[in-house]
Coordinates of C-alpha atoms in Angstrom, one line a residue:
Chain J
X25 CA 48.5 44.8 -34.5
X26 CA 48.2 41.7 -36.6
X27 CA 48.5 39.6 -33.4
X28 CA 45.7 41.6 -31.8
X29 CA 43.5 41.1 -34.8
X30 CA 44.2 37.3 -34.6
X31 CA 43.3 37.2 -31.0
X32 CA 39.9 38.8 -31.7
X33 CA 39.3 36.2 -34.4
X34 CA 40.3 33.5 -31.9
X35 CA 38.0 34.9 -29.2
X36 CA 35.1 34.9 -31.7
X37 CA 35.8 31.4 -32.8
X38 CA 36.1 30.2 -29.2
X39 CA 32.9 31.9 -28.1
X40 CA 30.9 30.7 -31.1
X41 CA 32.2 27.2 -30.7
X42 CA 31.2 27.1 -27.0
X43 CA 27.8 28.6 -27.8
X44 CA 27.0 26.1 -30.5
X45 CA 28.2 23.3 -28.3
X46 CA 26.0 24.5 -25.4
X47 CA 22.9 24.8 -27.7
X48 CA 23.6 21.4 -29.1
X49 CA 24.0 19.8 -25.7
X50 CA 20.7 21.4 -24.5
X51 CA 18.9 20.3 -27.7
X52 CA 20.3 16.8 -27.1
X53 CA 19.2 16.7 -23.4
X54 CA 15.7 18.1 -24.1
X55 CA 14.1 14.8 -25.5
X56 CA 15.5 12.9 -22.5
X57 CA 13.9 15.3 -20.0
X58 CA 10.7 15.5 -22.0
X59 CA 10.4 11.8 -22.1
X60 CA 9.8 11.9 -18.3
X61 CA 6.6 13.9 -18.7
X62 CA 3.2 12.0 -18.8
X63 CA 3.0 10.0 -22.1
X64 CA 0.3 10.5 -24.7
X65 CA -1.7 7.5 -23.5
X66 CA -1.6 8.7 -19.9
X67 CA -2.9 12.1 -21.0
X68 CA -5.6 10.4 -23.1
X69 CA -7.2 8.9 -20.0
X70 CA -8.2 12.4 -19.1
X71 CA -12.0 12.1 -19.0
X72 CA -14.4 9.9 -17.0
X73 CA -18.2 9.8 -17.3
X74 CA -20.2 9.0 -14.2
X75 CA -23.8 8.0 -13.7
X76 CA -25.0 9.7 -10.5
X77 CA -28.7 8.7 -10.5
X78 CA -28.1 6.1 -7.8
X79 CA -26.7 8.5 -5.2
X80 CA -29.1 9.6 -2.4
X81 CA -29.0 12.8 -0.6
X82 CA -26.1 12.9 1.9
X83 CA -24.2 10.1 0.2
X84 CA -20.9 10.2 -1.7
X85 CA -19.2 8.2 -4.3
X86 CA -15.5 8.0 -5.3
X87 CA -14.6 7.6 -8.9
X88 CA -11.1 7.5 -10.5
X89 CA -10.0 10.3 -12.8
X90 CA -6.5 10.5 -14.1
X91 CA -5.6 8.0 -11.4
X92 CA -6.8 10.3 -8.7
X93 CA -9.9 9.8 -6.6
X94 CA -12.8 12.2 -7.3
X95 CA -15.4 12.8 -4.7
X96 CA -19.0 13.3 -5.8
X97 CA -21.3 14.2 -2.9
X98 CA -25.0 14.9 -3.1
X99 CA -25.3 17.4 -0.4
X100 CA -28.2 17.8 2.1
X101 CA -30.1 21.1 2.5
X102 CA -28.3 21.6 5.8
X103 CA -24.9 21.0 4.3
X104 CA -25.6 23.5 1.5
X105 CA -26.8 26.0 4.1
X106 CA -23.6 25.4 6.2
X107 CA -21.4 26.0 3.1
X108 CA -23.2 29.2 2.1
X109 CA -23.4 30.9 5.5
X110 CA -19.6 30.9 6.2
X111 CA -18.0 34.3 6.4
X112 CA -15.7 34.1 3.4
X113 CA -13.1 36.5 4.8
X114 CA -12.4 34.0 7.6
X115 CA -11.3 31.4 5.2
X116 CA -7.7 30.4 4.6
X117 CA -8.3 30.1 0.9
X118 CA -11.3 32.4 0.4
X119 CA -13.8 31.1 -2.1
X120 CA -17.6 31.3 -2.1
X121 CA -19.6 28.1 -2.3
X122 CA -21.3 29.2 -5.5
X123 CA -18.0 29.4 -7.3
X124 CA -17.2 25.8 -6.4
X125 CA -20.4 24.0 -7.6
X126 CA -22.5 24.0 -10.8
X127 CA -25.6 22.7 -9.1
X128 CA -26.1 23.3 -5.3
X129 CA -26.7 19.7 -4.4
X130 CA -23.8 18.3 -6.3
X131 CA -20.3 18.8 -5.0
X132 CA -17.5 17.4 -7.2
X133 CA -14.0 17.5 -5.8
X134 CA -10.5 16.0 -6.4
X135 CA -10.2 13.8 -3.3
X136 CA -6.5 14.7 -2.8
X137 CA -5.4 16.7 0.2
X138 CA -3.7 19.8 -1.0
X139 CA -1.0 19.4 1.7
X140 CA 0.9 16.2 0.7
X141 CA -1.5 14.3 -1.4
X142 CA -3.3 11.9 1.0
X143 CA -6.9 10.9 0.4
X144 CA -9.1 12.6 3.1
X145 CA -11.7 10.6 5.0
X146 CA -15.4 11.4 4.9
X147 CA -16.7 9.5 2.0
X148 CA -18.1 6.6 4.0
X149 CA -20.9 7.2 6.4
X150 CA -18.8 5.7 9.2
X151 CA -15.8 8.0 8.4
X152 CA -14.7 10.9 10.5
X153 CA -15.8 14.0 8.6
X154 CA -13.6 16.4 10.7
X155 CA -14.7 19.4 12.7
X156 CA -16.5 21.1 9.7
X157 CA -18.6 18.1 8.6
X158 CA -16.8 17.7 5.3
X159 CA -13.6 15.7 5.1
X160 CA -10.7 15.0 7.4
X161 CA -7.2 14.1 6.2
X162 CA -5.6 11.6 8.7
X163 CA -2.1 12.1 7.5
X164 CA -1.4 15.6 8.9
X165 CA -4.8 16.6 10.3
X166 CA -6.4 19.0 7.7
X167 CA -10.1 19.7 8.1
X168 CA -12.3 20.5 5.1
X169 CA -15.9 21.9 5.2
X170 CA -19.1 20.9 3.3
X171 CA -17.8 22.8 0.3
X172 CA -14.4 21.1 0.5
X173 CA -12.7 24.3 1.7
X174 CA -9.7 24.1 4.0
X175 CA -10.7 25.2 7.5
X176 CA -8.0 23.9 9.8
X177 CA -4.7 22.2 9.5
X178 CA -1.5 22.5 7.3
X179 CA -3.1 22.2 3.8
X180 CA -2.7 25.5 2.0
X181 CA -5.6 25.3 -0.4
X182 CA -9.2 24.1 -0.8
X183 CA -9.8 20.7 -2.3
X184 CA -9.6 21.2 -6.1
X185 CA -12.7 21.3 -8.2
X186 CA -12.0 19.3 -11.4
X187 CA -13.3 20.5 -14.8
X188 CA -16.7 18.8 -15.3
X189 CA -19.9 19.2 -17.1
X190 CA -23.4 17.8 -16.7
X191 CA -24.2 15.8 -19.8
X192 CA -27.7 15.4 -18.5
X193 CA -29.4 15.5 -15.1
X194 CA -27.8 12.2 -14.0
X195 CA -24.5 12.0 -15.9
X196 CA -21.4 14.0 -15.1
X197 CA -18.4 14.1 -17.4
X198 CA -15.2 14.8 -15.5
X199 CA -12.2 16.2 -17.4
Chain M
X27 CA 63.1 -6.0 -26.6
X28 CA 61.1 -3.6 -24.6
X29 CA 59.9 -6.4 -22.3
X30 CA 63.4 -6.8 -20.9
X31 CA 63.5 -3.2 -19.9
X32 CA 60.3 -3.5 -17.8
X33 CA 61.2 -2.7 -14.1
X34 CA 61.0 -5.7 -11.8
X35 CA 59.4 -4.3 -8.7
X36 CA 57.5 -7.5 -7.7
X37 CA 58.5 -11.1 -7.6
X38 CA 55.4 -12.1 -9.5
X39 CA 55.9 -11.4 -13.2
X40 CA 52.2 -11.0 -13.9
X41 CA 52.0 -8.3 -11.3
X42 CA 55.1 -6.6 -12.9
X43 CA 53.4 -6.9 -16.3
X44 CA 50.3 -5.2 -15.1
X45 CA 52.1 -2.6 -13.0
X46 CA 54.1 -1.4 -16.0
X47 CA 51.0 -0.8 -18.0
X48 CA 48.7 0.3 -15.2
X49 CA 50.3 1.2 -11.9
X50 CA 47.3 -0.1 -9.9
X51 CA 49.3 -2.6 -7.8
X52 CA 51.5 0.1 -6.3
X53 CA 48.4 2.3 -5.8
X54 CA 46.6 -0.4 -3.7
X55 CA 49.9 -1.1 -1.9
X56 CA 50.2 2.6 -1.0
X57 CA 46.6 3.3 -0.2
X58 CA 45.6 0.1 1.5
X59 CA 48.9 -1.5 2.6
X60 CA 51.4 1.1 3.8
X61 CA 48.7 3.8 4.4
X62 CA 49.6 5.3 7.8
X63 CA 46.8 5.3 10.3
X64 CA 47.1 7.2 13.6
X65 CA 47.8 4.5 16.1
X66 CA 45.3 5.9 18.6
X67 CA 42.2 5.4 16.4
X68 CA 39.4 3.7 18.3
X69 CA 36.6 1.5 16.9
X70 CA 34.7 4.5 15.7
X71 CA 37.2 4.5 12.9
X72 CA 36.0 1.1 11.7
X73 CA 32.6 2.4 10.5
X74 CA 33.9 3.7 7.2
X75 CA 35.0 0.2 6.4
X76 CA 31.7 -1.2 7.7
X77 CA 29.8 1.2 5.5
X78 CA 31.7 0.2 2.4
X79 CA 31.1 -3.5 3.0
X80 CA 27.4 -2.9 3.6
X81 CA 27.2 -0.9 0.4
X82 CA 28.7 -3.8 -1.5
X83 CA 26.3 -6.2 0.2
X84 CA 23.4 -4.0 -0.7
X85 CA 24.5 -3.8 -4.4
X86 CA 25.0 -7.6 -4.6
X87 CA 21.7 -8.6 -2.9
X88 CA 19.9 -5.9 -4.9
X89 CA 21.2 -7.3 -8.2
X90 CA 19.9 -10.8 -7.3
X91 CA 16.6 -9.4 -6.2
X92 CA 16.2 -7.5 -9.4
X93 CA 16.5 -10.8 -11.3
X94 CA 13.1 -11.8 -9.8
X95 CA 11.4 -8.5 -9.4
X96 CA 8.8 -7.0 -11.8
X97 CA 8.4 -3.2 -11.9
X98 CA 4.8 -3.0 -12.9
X99 CA 1.9 -1.8 -10.7
X100 CA -0.1 -4.9 -11.3
X101 CA 2.7 -7.3 -10.6
X102 CA 5.3 -5.7 -8.3
X103 CA 3.6 -6.7 -5.0
X104 CA 3.1 -10.3 -6.2
X105 CA 6.6 -10.6 -7.5
X106 CA 7.9 -9.6 -4.1
X107 CA 5.7 -12.2 -2.4
X108 CA 7.0 -14.7 -4.9
X109 CA 10.5 -13.8 -3.9
X110 CA 9.5 -14.4 -0.3
X111 CA 7.8 -17.8 -0.9
X112 CA 9.0 -19.4 -4.1
X113 CA 12.4 -18.2 -5.2
X114 CA 15.2 -20.2 -3.6
X115 CA 16.5 -18.2 -0.7
X116 CA 14.6 -15.3 -2.0
X117 CA 13.4 -14.5 1.6
X118 CA 17.0 -14.3 2.7
X119 CA 18.0 -12.0 -0.2
X120 CA 15.1 -9.7 0.6
X121 CA 15.7 -9.7 4.4
X122 CA 19.4 -9.0 3.8
X123 CA 18.5 -6.1 1.5
X124 CA 15.7 -4.6 3.6
X125 CA 17.6 -4.9 7.0
X126 CA 20.8 -4.1 5.3
X127 CA 19.4 -0.7 4.3
X128 CA 18.5 0.0 7.9
X129 CA 21.9 -1.1 9.2
X130 CA 23.6 1.0 6.4
X131 CA 22.0 4.0 8.0
X132 CA 22.9 3.0 11.5
X133 CA 26.5 2.6 10.4
X134 CA 26.5 5.9 8.5
X135 CA 24.9 7.8 11.4
X136 CA 27.6 6.5 13.7
X137 CA 30.2 7.4 11.1
X138 CA 28.8 11.0 10.9
X139 CA 28.7 11.2 14.7
X140 CA 32.3 10.2 14.7
X141 CA 33.2 12.9 12.2
X142 CA 31.3 15.6 14.1
X143 CA 32.5 14.7 17.6
X144 CA 36.2 14.5 16.7
X145 CA 36.0 17.4 14.2
X146 CA 37.0 15.4 11.2
X147 CA 35.2 17.9 9.0
X148 CA 37.6 20.7 9.7
X149 CA 40.6 21.9 7.6
X150 CA 42.0 20.2 5.6
X151 CA 39.2 17.6 5.3
X152 CA 36.2 19.9 4.3
X153 CA 35.8 18.5 0.8
X154 CA 35.9 15.1 2.3
X155 CA 33.0 16.1 4.6
X156 CA 31.1 17.6 1.7
X157 CA 31.5 14.4 -0.3
X158 CA 30.2 12.5 2.8
X159 CA 27.1 14.6 3.1
X160 CA 26.5 14.1 -0.6
X161 CA 26.7 10.3 -0.1
X162 CA 24.2 10.6 2.7
X163 CA 21.8 12.6 0.4
X164 CA 22.2 9.9 -2.3
X165 CA 21.5 7.2 0.3
X166 CA 18.3 8.9 1.4
X167 CA 17.2 9.2 -2.2
X168 CA 18.1 5.6 -3.0
X169 CA 16.4 4.2 0.1
X170 CA 13.2 6.2 -0.6
X171 CA 13.1 4.9 -4.2
X172 CA 13.7 1.4 -3.1
X173 CA 11.0 1.6 -0.5
X174 CA 8.5 2.3 -3.3
X175 CA 9.3 -0.9 -5.2
X176 CA 7.3 -3.5 -3.1
X177 CA 4.2 -1.5 -4.0
X178 CA 2.5 -1.9 -0.6
X179 CA 0.4 0.8 1.0
X180 CA 3.4 2.5 2.7
X181 CA 5.4 2.3 -0.5
X182 CA 2.6 4.0 -2.4
X183 CA 1.7 6.7 0.1
X184 CA 5.2 7.4 1.1
X185 CA 6.0 8.0 -2.5
X186 CA 2.9 10.2 -2.8
X187 CA 3.8 12.3 0.2
X188 CA 7.5 12.7 -0.7
X189 CA 6.9 13.6 -4.3
X190 CA 4.2 16.1 -3.2
X191 CA 6.9 17.9 -1.3
X192 CA 8.1 19.3 -4.6
X193 CA 4.6 20.7 -5.3
X194 CA 5.3 23.2 -2.5
X195 CA 7.8 25.0 -4.7
X196 CA 6.2 28.2 -6.0
X197 CA 5.2 28.4 -9.7
X198 CA 7.1 25.3 -11.0
X199 CA 6.1 22.9 -8.2
X200 CA 3.1 21.2 -9.8
X201 CA 4.8 20.8 -13.2
X202 CA 8.0 19.5 -11.5
X203 CA 5.9 17.0 -9.6
X204 CA 4.2 15.7 -12.7
X205 CA 7.5 15.5 -14.5
X206 CA 9.0 13.5 -11.6
X207 CA 6.0 11.1 -11.6
X208 CA 5.5 10.8 -15.3
X209 CA 1.8 10.8 -14.5
X210 CA -0.7 12.9 -12.5
X211 CA -0.4 10.6 -9.5
X212 CA 2.1 7.9 -8.5
X213 CA 1.5 5.3 -11.2
X214 CA 3.2 2.7 -13.4
X215 CA 5.4 5.3 -15.1
X216 CA 6.6 6.3 -11.6
X217 CA 7.3 2.7 -10.5
X218 CA 9.3 2.0 -13.6
X219 CA 11.5 5.1 -13.3
X220 CA 12.0 4.6 -9.6
X221 CA 13.2 1.1 -10.3
X222 CA 15.6 2.3 -12.9
X223 CA 17.0 5.0 -10.6
X224 CA 17.1 2.7 -7.6
X225 CA 19.3 0.3 -9.7
X226 CA 21.7 3.0 -10.9
X227 CA 22.1 5.3 -7.9
X228 CA 24.1 2.7 -5.7
X229 CA 26.7 2.7 -8.4
X230 CA 26.8 6.5 -8.3
X231 CA 27.2 6.2 -4.5
X232 CA 30.0 3.7 -5.0
X233 CA 31.8 6.2 -7.2
X234 CA 31.4 9.0 -4.7
X235 CA 32.6 6.7 -1.9
X236 CA 35.8 6.2 -4.1
X237 CA 36.3 9.9 -4.1
X238 CA 35.5 10.1 -0.4
X239 CA 38.2 7.5 0.5
X240 CA 40.7 9.0 -2.0
X241 CA 40.2 12.5 -0.4
X242 CA 40.7 11.2 3.2
X243 CA 43.9 9.5 2.1
X244 CA 45.4 12.7 0.9
X245 CA 45.9 14.3 4.4
X246 CA 45.4 11.1 6.3
X247 CA 42.7 10.0 8.8
X248 CA 41.8 12.1 11.8
X249 CA 42.1 10.6 15.3
X250 CA 40.6 11.0 18.7
X251 CA 43.0 13.7 19.7
X252 CA 42.2 15.7 16.6
X253 CA 45.9 16.7 16.2
X254 CA 48.0 16.1 13.1
X255 CA 50.4 13.2 12.6
X256 CA 53.8 14.6 13.6
X257 CA 56.1 11.6 12.9
X258 CA 56.1 7.9 11.9
X259 CA 55.9 7.1 15.6
X260 CA 52.3 8.3 15.6
X261 CA 51.1 5.8 13.1
X262 CA 50.7 2.2 12.2
X263 CA 50.4 0.7 8.7
X264 CA 46.9 0.0 7.5
X265 CA 48.0 -3.6 6.7
X266 CA 47.9 -5.6 8.9
X267 CA 46.9 -3.5 11.9
X268 CA 43.8 -1.7 10.8
X269 CA 42.7 -4.4 8.5
X270 CA 42.7 -6.9 11.5
X271 CA 40.9 -4.3 13.6
X272 CA 38.3 -3.6 10.9
X273 CA 37.9 -7.4 10.5
X274 CA 36.9 -7.8 14.1
X275 CA 34.4 -4.9 13.7
X276 CA 33.0 -6.7 10.7
X277 CA 32.6 -9.9 12.6
X278 CA 30.7 -8.2 15.5
X279 CA 28.6 -6.3 12.9
X280 CA 27.9 -9.6 11.1
X281 CA 26.6 -11.2 14.3
X282 CA 24.3 -8.3 15.0
X283 CA 22.8 -8.0 11.5
X284 CA 22.4 -11.8 11.3
X285 CA 20.5 -11.8 14.5
X286 CA 18.0 -9.3 13.1
X287 CA 17.9 -11.0 9.6
X288 CA 17.1 -14.4 11.1
X289 CA 15.3 -13.7 14.3
X290 CA 13.5 -10.4 13.7
X291 CA 13.5 -9.6 10.0
X292 CA 10.4 -7.4 10.3
X293 CA 11.4 -5.5 13.4
X294 CA 12.1 -2.4 11.4
X295 CA 9.4 -3.0 8.8
X296 CA 5.9 -1.4 8.7
X297 CA 3.1 -3.9 8.7
X298 CA 1.0 -1.7 6.4
X299 CA 3.4 -2.4 3.6
X300 CA 2.2 -6.0 3.4
X301 CA -1.1 -4.6 2.1
X302 CA -1.1 -4.0 -1.6
X303 CA -1.1 -0.3 -2.7
X304 CA -4.5 1.2 -3.0
X305 CA -4.6 4.7 -4.7
X306 CA -8.1 5.4 -3.2
X307 CA -7.4 4.6 0.5
X308 CA -4.7 6.3 2.6
X309 CA -3.5 4.4 5.6
X310 CA -4.6 6.1 8.9
X311 CA -1.0 6.8 9.9
X312 CA 1.8 7.2 7.3
X313 CA 5.2 6.6 8.8
X314 CA 8.5 7.1 7.1
X315 CA 11.4 4.7 7.6
X316 CA 13.0 5.4 11.0
X317 CA 16.2 6.7 9.4
X318 CA 14.4 9.5 7.6
X319 CA 12.0 10.2 10.6
X320 CA 14.0 13.2 12.1
X321 CA 13.5 15.1 8.9
X322 CA 9.9 14.1 8.6
X323 CA 9.4 15.5 12.2
X324 CA 10.9 18.8 11.0
X325 CA 8.5 18.8 8.0
X326 CA 5.5 18.3 10.2
X327 CA 6.6 20.7 13.0
X328 CA 6.0 23.7 10.7
X329 CA 2.4 24.6 10.2
X330 CA 3.1 26.0 6.7
X331 CA 3.5 23.7 3.6
X332 CA 6.3 25.6 1.9
X333 CA 8.0 26.5 5.2
X334 CA 8.0 22.9 6.3
X335 CA 9.5 21.6 3.0
X336 CA 12.1 24.4 3.0
X337 CA 13.2 23.7 6.6
X338 CA 13.3 19.9 6.0
X339 CA 15.7 20.3 3.0
X340 CA 17.5 23.1 4.9
X341 CA 18.2 20.7 7.7
X342 CA 20.1 18.5 5.3
X343 CA 21.7 21.3 3.3
X344 CA 23.1 23.0 6.5
X345 CA 25.4 20.0 7.0
X346 CA 27.3 21.0 3.9
X347 CA 28.5 24.3 5.5
X348 CA 29.3 22.9 8.9
X349 CA 33.1 23.2 8.3
X350 CA 32.6 27.0 7.9
X351 CA 30.1 27.4 10.8
X352 CA 32.6 26.0 13.3
X353 CA 35.0 28.7 14.3
X354 CA 37.1 26.7 16.7
X355 CA 40.6 25.6 15.7
X356 CA 40.5 22.6 17.9
X357 CA 39.1 19.5 16.2
X358 CA 38.3 16.9 18.8
X359 CA 35.5 17.5 21.3
X360 CA 37.6 15.7 23.9
X361 CA 39.5 19.0 24.2
X362 CA 36.4 21.2 24.0
X363 CA 34.8 21.3 27.4
X364 CA 31.7 23.3 26.4
X365 CA 31.0 22.2 22.8
X366 CA 31.3 18.6 23.8
X367 CA 28.0 18.8 25.8
X368 CA 26.2 20.7 23.1
X369 CA 27.3 18.1 20.6
X370 CA 26.0 15.3 22.8
X371 CA 22.7 17.1 23.2
X372 CA 22.6 17.5 19.4
X373 CA 22.8 13.7 19.0
X374 CA 20.1 13.1 21.6
X375 CA 18.0 15.8 20.0
X376 CA 18.3 14.2 16.6
X377 CA 17.3 10.9 18.1
X378 CA 14.3 12.5 19.8
X379 CA 13.3 14.1 16.5
X380 CA 13.3 10.7 14.9
X381 CA 11.2 9.3 17.7
X382 CA 8.4 11.9 17.4
X383 CA 8.7 11.8 13.6
X384 CA 7.2 8.3 13.8
X385 CA 4.3 9.3 16.1
X386 CA 1.2 11.4 15.2
X387 CA 2.0 15.1 14.9
X388 CA -0.3 16.3 17.6
X389 CA -0.3 17.6 21.2
X390 CA 2.9 17.0 23.1
X391 CA 4.7 15.2 20.2
X392 CA 4.2 18.3 18.1
X393 CA 5.6 20.5 20.8
X394 CA 8.6 18.3 21.3
X395 CA 9.2 18.3 17.5
X396 CA 9.2 22.1 17.5
X397 CA 11.6 22.4 20.4
X398 CA 13.8 19.8 18.6
X399 CA 13.6 21.8 15.4
X400 CA 14.8 25.0 17.2
X401 CA 17.7 23.2 18.8
X402 CA 18.7 21.5 15.5
X403 CA 19.1 24.8 13.7
X404 CA 20.2 26.7 16.8
X405 CA 23.1 24.2 17.2
X406 CA 24.4 24.9 13.7
X407 CA 23.7 28.6 13.3
X408 CA 24.2 30.0 16.8
X409 CA 25.9 27.5 19.2
X410 CA 28.6 26.2 16.8
X411 CA 30.0 29.6 15.7
X412 CA 29.8 31.3 19.1
X413 CA 31.2 28.5 21.2
X414 CA 34.3 28.6 19.1
X415 CA 34.9 32.2 20.1
X416 CA 34.2 32.0 23.8
X417 CA 35.3 28.5 24.7
X418 CA 38.8 27.9 26.2
X419 CA 39.9 24.5 25.0
X420 CA 42.0 22.1 27.1
X421 CA 45.7 21.8 26.4
X422 CA 46.4 19.6 23.4
X423 CA 49.0 16.9 23.6
X424 CA 52.3 17.6 21.8
X425 CA 51.8 14.5 19.6
X426 CA 49.7 11.4 19.3
X427 CA 52.6 9.3 20.9
X428 CA 52.6 11.7 23.8
X429 CA 49.1 10.5 24.8
X430 CA 50.5 7.1 25.4
X431 CA 53.7 8.2 27.1
X432 CA 51.9 10.6 29.4
X433 CA 49.0 8.4 30.5
X434 CA 50.1 5.7 32.9
X435 CA 47.5 3.1 32.2
X436 CA 48.1 3.3 28.4
X437 CA 51.8 2.8 28.8
X438 CA 51.9 -0.9 28.0
X439 CA 50.4 -0.3 24.6
X440 CA 52.9 2.5 23.9
X441 CA 55.7 0.1 24.6
X442 CA 54.1 -2.4 22.2
X443 CA 53.9 0.3 19.5
X444 CA 57.6 1.1 20.0
X445 CA 58.6 -2.5 19.5
X446 CA 56.7 -2.6 16.3
X447 CA 58.5 0.3 14.8

C-alpha cells in the first residue's frame, strides 16, 4: 500500500515537472516567434495622406501605403455606370459598388492581386485593363472590373479597399 | 601509467591517441574504407557523392559571398553588382554559387530517379528515403531564400508569390504570411531574415545528409538488381574501388559545370533579375527557377487558389509515403516489366510539367499542365499500388555475382572481381 501511495506521488511529481517544463519552454519560445512579426516602426508607417486635386477624370495614380501600391482612380461616368449595372449575384465575390466607394467618382483600392500578390496592370493609359475595363493581373490572368471586383481568373476575392477617409474634397488619408 | 595500456591499433601514435579517446578513426575506416559496396553498382550510384561535394562547394562559395553581400533593400542589389565587378574573383564565386545551385538540383534529381527506378526506397531503407525527401524539401526552401537575396525583380516577385501561397490557408493564412515577412509586404525585414535563414539552412542540410549517409550504411547500398548482398563475393570495398569510380564521376561533373560557369554563366538565369526590385511594378511574366517549375505548373493548373496550393505541397508530401504506396516486393524496375514503363513515363511527365511551368499558363500549356498533374498523382495513388498486385516480375538472379557468371559478355569483369577477392 505504501508503495502504491509512493507511485501516486511520483506520478504527480513527474506530471507537474513536465507541465512546468512545457509551459516554461513555450514562454521562452514566444518572444522569439513574436520578434518575427512586424516591428513597431513598421506598423507606425500605417497612414499616408494623398492630394488628389491633380487627377483628371479617367486617370489613376499609384501611391505607397504600408509598402503596398494603392490605386486611386477618378472614374468616368461610364465606368461608374458599368460598375453599378452589374448583376451582383453573377459575381465570384459578390459586393455592390456602393459598398466599395465613399464617393462615386473616387475608387481607392489596394493594388495587390488577391491571388498571389502581383500588381495588376491598368494604371497607365497604355496598360491592358483586362476584359472588364478595370485591371488585369499578368501573372496568372485575373481580370478585375471598374469597381476592382474579380470577374475572371484564379483570384478568389475582389481587390481590397483600404481604410481611408476624405480629410477634405481633395485630400485622402489612407490607413 | 594508463598511457601504456592504450591499445596499439595503428602504427601512428597520434592516431592511437585520438582513437582511444574518440573512436572516430575506426569509424571512418569502417564507413568509408571497408564499407562493402555491391560490385554491380553503375555510375548512377556516384550521384550521392556528387551531391555531397556540391553541397560543400555551395557552403564554401556562399560563405565567401556573404563576406561581401549586404542584406538591405537599398544596398543588396548594388552589393551583388559590386561582387560581380569589383571584388577579386567575385564574379567567379557568384557564378559558382548560382550555377552550383542549378547543378545541385540536377544531381539530386538524378539521385532521386536512381532511387525510384531501382526501388531503393523499399524495406529496409524507408527511413533513408524519408530523410532524402526531407533534404530535397530543405534544398527547395534554401534555394528559394537564396534567390531572393540579389533583390532583382524576379527575386522580389518570386518571394511575393511564394509567401502569398501561405495566405491561401484558411483563417490563419494572412497572419502567418505577415509573420513570415515581418512586414505587410516583402520588405527589409523579409530580406534580413531570408539572408539569416539562407545562411543557416545549408548546415542543417549537411546534418541531415550525415543521417542520410549513416542510415544507408546500416543495411548497405542498393544495386541495379535490387537484391540483397548474399556474400562477400557480391561486394567490393569502398576504398579504393568506389572512391576511384566516384572520383572519375567528379572529374566529368567538374568539366560540365566549369563549361557552364565559364562559357554560359547566365544560361539558367532570368534576365529580369538584373533589374532592381520595384515593389510597384510586377514583371509581365514571373518564372520560377527551372528546378521548382514542375510544382509551379501544378499550382497554376488548378483554377482555385487554396486547391492549387494544397496540390502543390501535396505533390511534394506524397513522396514521403512512396515506400508504403508501392506494393511490389521486387525493388529494381529492371525486373518489373510493366512498372518500368510507367516509371519512365513519370520521369518524362515531370520534365514536361517543368517545361510548361516556365511558360504562360494559358491555352495548350494549361491543358498539358492539367494532364501532367493527373498523371503525377495517378502514378503515386493508383498505378504504383495496383501494378504491384497485378504485375508478374521477371525471375531475380540468385545473387549479385550470378549476374556476372550468367551473362557471357560480363564474364571478364566477373573474373577480375574474383581475382581481387
